[in-house]
């Protein structure tokens, strides 16, 4: 059961980090890479927020079990 918790923690943290990056790119705060279709696009800000919340839930459920 410990392996499942570890995998859920890794996947959750990765989702939080990726969602944060997408959100910051969508809000035109982070310009990495310099030319990207995600920069300044509100859809990616929303998608990043949803992914980050999903990652938080995965980490929370993994710790709860």
Short mmCIF file of N, CA, C and O in Angstrom, two decimals:
data_model
loop_
_atom_site.label_atom_id
_atom_site.label_comp_id
_atom_site.label_asym_id
_atom_site.label_seq_id
_atom_site.Cartn_x
_atom_site.Cartn_y
_atom_site.Cartn_z
N UNK A 1 0.82 -1.19 0.00
CA UNK A 1 0.00 0.00 0.00
C UNK A 1 0.86 1.26 0.00
O UNK A 1 0.43 2.29 -0.47
N UNK A 2 2.08 1.17 0.53
CA UNK A 2 2.96 2.32 0.55
C UNK A 2 3.38 2.76 -0.85
O UNK A 2 3.62 3.93 -1.09
N UNK A 3 3.49 1.79 -1.76
CA UNK A 3 3.87 2.12 -3.13
C UNK A 3 2.78 2.94 -3.82
O UNK A 3 3.08 3.86 -4.59
N UNK A 4 1.53 2.61 -3.53
CA UNK A 4 0.42 3.35 -4.13
C UNK A 4 0.42 4.79 -3.63
O UNK A 4 0.22 5.72 -4.41
N UNK A 5 0.68 4.97 -2.35
CA UNK A 5 0.75 6.34 -1.80
C UNK A 5 1.87 7.13 -2.44
O UNK A 5 1.72 8.30 -2.76
N UNK A 6 3.02 6.48 -2.63
CA UNK A 6 4.16 7.17 -3.24
C UNK A 6 3.86 7.56 -4.68
O UNK A 6 4.17 8.68 -5.11
N UNK A 7 3.24 6.66 -5.43
CA UNK A 7 2.90 6.96 -6.83
C UNK A 7 1.89 8.09 -6.89
O UNK A 7 2.00 9.00 -7.72
N UNK A 8 0.88 8.05 -6.01
CA UNK A 8 -0.12 9.11 -6.00
C UNK A 8 0.52 10.45 -5.64
O UNK A 8 0.16 11.49 -6.21
N UNK A 9 1.47 10.45 -4.71
CA UNK A 9 2.14 11.69 -4.34
C UNK A 9 2.95 12.24 -5.51
O UNK A 9 2.90 13.45 -5.80
N UNK A 10 3.67 11.37 -6.21
CA UNK A 10 4.49 11.81 -7.34
C UNK A 10 3.60 12.36 -8.46
O UNK A 10 3.88 13.43 -9.02
N UNK A 11 2.55 11.63 -8.79
CA UNK A 11 1.64 12.08 -9.86
C UNK A 11 0.95 13.38 -9.46
O UNK A 11 0.81 14.30 -10.27
N UNK A 12 0.53 13.49 -8.20
CA UNK A 12 -0.14 14.70 -7.74
C UNK A 12 0.77 15.91 -7.78
O UNK A 12 0.36 16.99 -8.23
N UNK A 13 2.00 15.76 -7.32
CA UNK A 13 2.94 16.88 -7.33
C UNK A 13 3.27 17.29 -8.76
O UNK A 13 3.35 18.48 -9.08
N UNK A 14 3.43 16.30 -9.64
CA UNK A 14 3.71 16.61 -11.05
C UNK A 14 2.54 17.38 -11.67
O UNK A 14 2.74 18.34 -12.42
N UNK A 15 1.31 16.98 -11.33
CA UNK A 15 0.13 17.67 -11.86
C UNK A 15 0.05 19.10 -11.32
O UNK A 15 -0.32 20.02 -12.05
N UNK A 16 0.38 19.28 -10.05
CA UNK A 16 0.36 20.62 -9.46
C UNK A 16 1.38 21.53 -10.16
O UNK A 16 1.07 22.66 -10.53
N UNK A 17 2.59 21.01 -10.36
CA UNK A 17 3.64 21.82 -10.99
C UNK A 17 3.30 22.13 -12.45
O UNK A 17 3.45 23.28 -12.90
N UNK A 18 2.81 21.13 -13.19
CA UNK A 18 2.47 21.36 -14.59
C UNK A 18 1.27 22.30 -14.70
O UNK A 18 1.25 23.19 -15.57
N UNK A 19 0.29 22.12 -13.83
CA UNK A 19 -0.86 23.01 -13.84
C UNK A 19 -0.48 24.45 -13.52
O UNK A 19 -0.99 25.39 -14.12
N UNK A 20 0.44 24.61 -12.58
CA UNK A 20 0.92 25.95 -12.25
C UNK A 20 1.63 26.60 -13.43
O UNK A 20 1.42 27.79 -13.71
N UNK A 21 2.45 25.82 -14.13
CA UNK A 21 3.14 26.35 -15.31
C UNK A 21 2.14 26.74 -16.39
O UNK A 21 2.23 27.83 -16.96
N UNK A 22 1.17 25.88 -16.66
CA UNK A 22 0.16 26.20 -17.67
C UNK A 22 -0.62 27.45 -17.28
O UNK A 22 -0.90 28.30 -18.12
N UNK A 23 -0.97 27.55 -16.01
CA UNK A 23 -1.74 28.71 -15.56
C UNK A 23 -0.93 29.99 -15.72
O UNK A 23 -1.44 31.00 -16.21
N UNK A 24 0.34 29.97 -15.33
CA UNK A 24 1.17 31.16 -15.46
C UNK A 24 1.44 31.53 -16.91
O UNK A 24 1.51 32.71 -17.26
N UNK A 25 1.55 30.53 -17.78
CA UNK A 25 1.71 30.82 -19.20
C UNK A 25 0.42 31.41 -19.77
O UNK A 25 0.46 32.34 -20.56
N UNK A 26 -0.70 30.86 -19.38
CA UNK A 26 -1.98 31.37 -19.86
C UNK A 26 -2.26 32.79 -19.40
O UNK A 26 -2.90 33.57 -20.10
N UNK A 27 -1.77 33.12 -18.21
CA UNK A 27 -1.93 34.48 -17.68
C UNK A 27 -0.85 35.43 -18.20
O UNK A 27 -0.81 36.59 -17.82
N UNK A 28 0.03 34.93 -19.06
CA UNK A 28 1.11 35.72 -19.68
C UNK A 28 2.11 36.23 -18.65
O UNK A 28 2.64 37.33 -18.78
N UNK A 29 2.35 35.43 -17.63
CA UNK A 29 3.33 35.79 -16.60
C UNK A 29 4.67 35.13 -16.89
O UNK A 29 5.72 35.75 -16.78
N UNK A 30 4.64 33.86 -17.27
CA UNK A 30 5.85 33.11 -17.60
C UNK A 30 5.95 32.99 -19.10
O UNK A 30 5.00 32.54 -19.76
N UNK A 31 7.08 33.39 -19.66
CA UNK A 31 7.30 33.31 -21.11
C UNK A 31 8.36 32.26 -21.40
O UNK A 31 9.42 32.56 -21.94
N UNK A 32 8.07 31.03 -21.02
CA UNK A 32 8.97 29.94 -21.30
C UNK A 32 8.18 28.79 -21.87
O UNK A 32 7.24 28.33 -21.22
N UNK A 33 8.46 28.37 -23.05
CA UNK A 33 9.44 28.88 -24.00
C UNK A 33 9.01 30.23 -24.59
O UNK A 33 7.86 30.62 -24.45
N UNK A 34 9.93 30.89 -25.24
CA UNK A 34 9.69 32.25 -25.71
C UNK A 34 8.50 32.36 -26.65
O UNK A 34 7.75 33.32 -26.61
N UNK A 35 8.34 31.37 -27.52
CA UNK A 35 7.18 31.40 -28.42
C UNK A 35 6.37 30.13 -28.18
O UNK A 35 6.84 29.02 -28.40
N UNK A 36 5.18 30.32 -27.70
CA UNK A 36 4.31 29.18 -27.40
C UNK A 36 2.86 29.58 -27.68
O UNK A 36 2.48 30.73 -27.48
N UNK A 37 2.08 28.63 -28.11
CA UNK A 37 0.67 28.90 -28.37
C UNK A 37 -0.11 29.11 -27.07
O UNK A 37 -1.24 29.58 -27.10
N UNK A 38 0.48 28.79 -25.92
CA UNK A 38 -0.20 28.91 -24.64
C UNK A 38 -0.11 30.31 -24.04
O UNK A 38 -0.90 30.65 -23.16
N UNK A 39 0.84 31.10 -24.49
CA UNK A 39 1.09 32.41 -23.87
C UNK A 39 -0.09 33.35 -24.08
O UNK A 39 -0.54 33.59 -25.20
N UNK A 40 -0.59 33.88 -22.98
CA UNK A 40 -1.66 34.86 -23.04
C UNK A 40 -3.02 34.30 -23.42
O UNK A 40 -3.91 35.05 -23.78
N UNK A 41 -3.21 33.00 -23.32
CA UNK A 41 -4.47 32.37 -23.69
C UNK A 41 -5.20 31.93 -22.41
O UNK A 41 -4.71 31.09 -21.66
N UNK A 42 -6.36 32.52 -22.19
CA UNK A 42 -7.12 32.24 -20.97
C UNK A 42 -7.57 30.81 -20.82
O UNK A 42 -7.77 30.32 -19.71
N UNK A 43 -7.70 30.11 -21.95
CA UNK A 43 -8.09 28.70 -21.89
C UNK A 43 -7.03 27.90 -21.14
O UNK A 43 -7.34 27.03 -20.33
N UNK A 44 -5.75 28.21 -21.37
CA UNK A 44 -4.68 27.48 -20.71
C UNK A 44 -4.56 27.87 -19.25
O UNK A 44 -4.14 27.06 -18.42
N UNK A 45 -4.94 29.08 -18.91
CA UNK A 45 -4.98 29.47 -17.50
C UNK A 45 -6.02 28.64 -16.77
O UNK A 45 -5.79 28.13 -15.67
N UNK A 46 -7.19 28.47 -17.40
CA UNK A 46 -8.25 27.65 -16.79
C UNK A 46 -7.84 26.19 -16.73
O UNK A 46 -8.02 25.52 -15.70
N UNK A 47 -7.28 25.66 -17.81
CA UNK A 47 -6.84 24.26 -17.82
C UNK A 47 -5.78 24.01 -16.75
O UNK A 47 -5.79 22.97 -16.09
N UNK A 48 -4.87 24.95 -16.58
CA UNK A 48 -3.84 24.81 -15.56
C UNK A 48 -4.41 24.81 -14.16
O UNK A 48 -3.98 24.04 -13.30
N UNK A 49 -5.39 25.67 -13.92
CA UNK A 49 -6.02 25.71 -12.60
C UNK A 49 -6.74 24.39 -12.31
O UNK A 49 -6.65 23.86 -11.20
N UNK A 50 -7.43 23.85 -13.31
CA UNK A 50 -8.13 22.58 -13.13
C UNK A 50 -7.13 21.45 -12.85
O UNK A 50 -7.34 20.62 -11.96
N UNK A 51 -6.04 21.42 -13.59
CA UNK A 51 -5.02 20.39 -13.39
C UNK A 51 -4.37 20.51 -12.02
O UNK A 51 -4.13 19.50 -11.35
N UNK A 52 -4.09 21.74 -11.58
CA UNK A 52 -3.48 21.93 -10.26
C UNK A 52 -4.43 21.48 -9.15
O UNK A 52 -4.00 20.82 -8.19
N UNK A 53 -5.70 21.78 -9.27
CA UNK A 53 -6.68 21.34 -8.26
C UNK A 53 -6.78 19.82 -8.27
O UNK A 53 -6.86 19.19 -7.21
N UNK A 54 -6.77 19.21 -9.45
CA UNK A 54 -6.81 17.75 -9.54
C UNK A 54 -5.58 17.14 -8.87
O UNK A 54 -5.68 16.13 -8.16
N UNK A 55 -4.42 17.77 -9.06
CA UNK A 55 -3.20 17.29 -8.41
C UNK A 55 -3.29 17.39 -6.90
O UNK A 55 -2.85 16.49 -6.17
N UNK A 56 -3.86 18.48 -6.41
CA UNK A 56 -4.04 18.65 -4.97
C UNK A 56 -4.96 17.56 -4.43
O UNK A 56 -4.69 16.97 -3.36
N UNK A 57 -6.02 17.25 -5.15
CA UNK A 57 -6.94 16.20 -4.71
C UNK A 57 -6.27 14.83 -4.71
O UNK A 57 -6.48 14.02 -3.80
N UNK A 58 -5.44 14.55 -5.71
CA UNK A 58 -4.73 13.27 -5.76
C UNK A 58 -3.79 13.14 -4.57
O UNK A 58 -3.74 12.09 -3.92
N UNK A 59 -3.06 14.19 -4.26
CA UNK A 59 -2.15 14.15 -3.11
C UNK A 59 -2.95 13.98 -1.82
O UNK A 59 -2.60 13.19 -0.95
N UNK A 60 -4.05 14.68 -1.71
CA UNK A 60 -4.87 14.62 -0.49
C UNK A 60 -5.46 13.22 -0.30
O UNK A 60 -5.40 12.66 0.79
N UNK A 61 -6.01 12.65 -1.38
CA UNK A 61 -6.57 11.30 -1.27
C UNK A 61 -5.47 10.27 -1.01
O UNK A 61 -5.70 9.28 -0.31
N UNK A 62 -4.29 10.48 -1.57
CA UNK A 62 -3.18 9.56 -1.33
C UNK A 62 -2.72 9.57 0.12
O UNK A 62 -2.34 8.55 0.68
N UNK A 63 -2.74 10.73 0.74
CA UNK A 63 -2.34 10.82 2.14
C UNK A 63 -3.44 10.30 3.08
O UNK A 63 -3.14 9.81 4.16
N UNK A 64 -4.68 10.41 2.65
CA UNK A 64 -5.81 10.02 3.47
C UNK A 64 -5.92 8.50 3.60
O UNK A 64 -6.33 8.00 4.64
N UNK A 65 -5.59 7.78 2.55
CA UNK A 65 -5.76 6.32 2.54
C UNK A 65 -4.91 5.62 3.54
O UNK A 65 -3.85 5.77 3.85
#
